[in-house]
Coordinates of C-alpha atoms in Angstrom, one line a residue:
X19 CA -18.1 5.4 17.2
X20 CA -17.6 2.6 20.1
X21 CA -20.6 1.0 19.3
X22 CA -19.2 0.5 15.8
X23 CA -15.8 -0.4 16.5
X24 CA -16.9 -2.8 19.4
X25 CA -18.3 -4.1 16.2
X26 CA -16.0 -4.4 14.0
X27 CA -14.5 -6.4 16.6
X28 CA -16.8 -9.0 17.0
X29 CA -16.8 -9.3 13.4
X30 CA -12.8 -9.7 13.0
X31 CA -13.7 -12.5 15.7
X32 CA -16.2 -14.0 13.4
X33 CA -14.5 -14.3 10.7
X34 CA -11.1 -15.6 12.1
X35 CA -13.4 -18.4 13.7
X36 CA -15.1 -18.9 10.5
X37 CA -11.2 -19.1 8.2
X38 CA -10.8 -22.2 11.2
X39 CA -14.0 -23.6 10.5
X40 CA -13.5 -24.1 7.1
X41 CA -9.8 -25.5 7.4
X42 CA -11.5 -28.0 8.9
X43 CA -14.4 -28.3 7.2
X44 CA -11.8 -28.7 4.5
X45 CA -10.3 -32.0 6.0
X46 CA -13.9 -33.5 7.2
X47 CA -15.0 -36.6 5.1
X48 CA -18.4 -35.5 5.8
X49 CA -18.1 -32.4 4.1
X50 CA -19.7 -31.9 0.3
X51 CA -16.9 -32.0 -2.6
X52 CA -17.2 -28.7 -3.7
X53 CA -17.6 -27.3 -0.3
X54 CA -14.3 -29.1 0.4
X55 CA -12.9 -27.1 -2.3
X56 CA -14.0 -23.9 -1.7
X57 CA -13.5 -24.0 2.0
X58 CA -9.8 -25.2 1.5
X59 CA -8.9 -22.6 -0.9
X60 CA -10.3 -19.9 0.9
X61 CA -8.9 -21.2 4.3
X62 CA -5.8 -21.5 3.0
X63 CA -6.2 -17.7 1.0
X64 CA -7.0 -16.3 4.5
X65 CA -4.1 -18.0 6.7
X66 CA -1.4 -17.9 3.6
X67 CA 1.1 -14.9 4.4
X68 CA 0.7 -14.4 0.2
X69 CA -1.7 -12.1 -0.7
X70 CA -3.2 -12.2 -4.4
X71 CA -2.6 -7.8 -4.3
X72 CA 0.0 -7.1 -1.8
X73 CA -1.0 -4.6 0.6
X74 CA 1.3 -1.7 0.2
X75 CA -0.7 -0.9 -3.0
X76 CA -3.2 1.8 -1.8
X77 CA -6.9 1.0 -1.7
X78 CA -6.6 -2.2 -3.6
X79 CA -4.4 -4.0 -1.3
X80 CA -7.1 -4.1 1.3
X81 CA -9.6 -4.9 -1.3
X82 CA -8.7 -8.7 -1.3
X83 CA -8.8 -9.3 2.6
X84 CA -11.9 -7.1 2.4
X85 CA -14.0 -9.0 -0.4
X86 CA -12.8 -11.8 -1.2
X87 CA -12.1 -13.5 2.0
X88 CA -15.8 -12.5 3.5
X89 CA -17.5 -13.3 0.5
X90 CA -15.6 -16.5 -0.2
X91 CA -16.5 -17.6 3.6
X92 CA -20.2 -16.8 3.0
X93 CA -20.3 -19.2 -0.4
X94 CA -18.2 -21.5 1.6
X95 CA -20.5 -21.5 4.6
X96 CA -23.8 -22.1 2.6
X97 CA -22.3 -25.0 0.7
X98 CA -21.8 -26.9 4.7
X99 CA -24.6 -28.3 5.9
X100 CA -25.5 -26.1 8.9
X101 CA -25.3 -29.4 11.6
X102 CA -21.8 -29.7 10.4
X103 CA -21.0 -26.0 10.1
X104 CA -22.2 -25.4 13.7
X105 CA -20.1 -28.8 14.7
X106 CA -16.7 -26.7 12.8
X107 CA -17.4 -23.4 14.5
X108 CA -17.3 -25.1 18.1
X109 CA -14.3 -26.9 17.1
X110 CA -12.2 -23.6 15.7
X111 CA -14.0 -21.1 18.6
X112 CA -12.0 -24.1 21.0
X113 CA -8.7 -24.1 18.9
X114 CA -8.3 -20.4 19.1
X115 CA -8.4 -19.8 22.7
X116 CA -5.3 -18.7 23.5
X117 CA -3.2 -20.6 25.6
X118 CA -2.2 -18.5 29.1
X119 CA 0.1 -20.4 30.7
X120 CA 3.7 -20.1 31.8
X121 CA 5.2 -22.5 29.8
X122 CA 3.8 -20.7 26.8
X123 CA 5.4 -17.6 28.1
X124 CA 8.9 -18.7 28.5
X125 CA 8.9 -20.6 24.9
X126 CA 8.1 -17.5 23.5
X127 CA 10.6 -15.4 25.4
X128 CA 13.3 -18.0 25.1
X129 CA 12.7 -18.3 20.9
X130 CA 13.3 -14.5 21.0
X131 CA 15.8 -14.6 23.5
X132 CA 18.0 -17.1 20.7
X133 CA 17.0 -14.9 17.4
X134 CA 18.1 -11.6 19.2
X135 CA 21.2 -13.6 20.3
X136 CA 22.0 -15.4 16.8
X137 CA 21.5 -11.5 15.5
X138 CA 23.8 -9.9 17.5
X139 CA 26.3 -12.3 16.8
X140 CA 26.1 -12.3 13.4
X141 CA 26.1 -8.6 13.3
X142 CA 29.2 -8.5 15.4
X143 CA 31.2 -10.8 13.4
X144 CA 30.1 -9.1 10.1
X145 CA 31.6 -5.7 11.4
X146 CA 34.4 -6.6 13.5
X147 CA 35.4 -9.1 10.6
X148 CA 35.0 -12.4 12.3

């Protein structure tokens, strides 16, 4: 069972580097038209918030993220050149390092420091009539 979620977990990697890739393959000049195509849509598939079956309907709502993406990635991926595919991967595997510094940190704290604030206000000036 670790063996296989260990895994799954360097698959989920995989394929989140792969979604990047293609984004940018997607934008390259060097890339082949229809691999352009393919790559953009299915970038853009995988990163959009919108699924095609949303995913409170049981079974199929995984069904999308589960086919499609994967099998729209390996189409995608054998349409790019390899040269140019390995040149995208090293490209997305740098863009999705996360960033550990401080300043990160306190952005993020601060942005939910101002929603929970803007929220409490509102909610006290919608029940104490304000």
């Amino acid at each position: 069972m670790n063996q296989w979620l260990s895994s799954a977990k360097v698959w989920a990697r995989s394929v989140r580097r792969d979604v990047v890739a293609l984004w940018i393959a997607a934008r390259d000049r060097r890339t082949p038209l229809a691999a352009k195509v393919i790559a953009g849509a299915i970038a853009a598939y995988a990163l959009s918030p919108i699924d095609l079956i949303p995913d409170f309907i049981p079974v199929l709502g995984y069904l999308d993220d589960l086919l499609i993406v994967p099998v729209g990635i390996l189409l995608a991926v054998r349409l790019i050149p390899e040269p140019l595919m390995s040149e995208f991967r090293m490209f997305a595997q740098q863009r999705t390092r996360r960033p550990t510094g401080l300043w990160g940190v306190l952005a993020i704290i601060a942005i939910w420091a101002i929603f929970a604030t803007a929220a409490a206000w509102w909610t006290w000036r919608k029940f104490n009539g304000g």
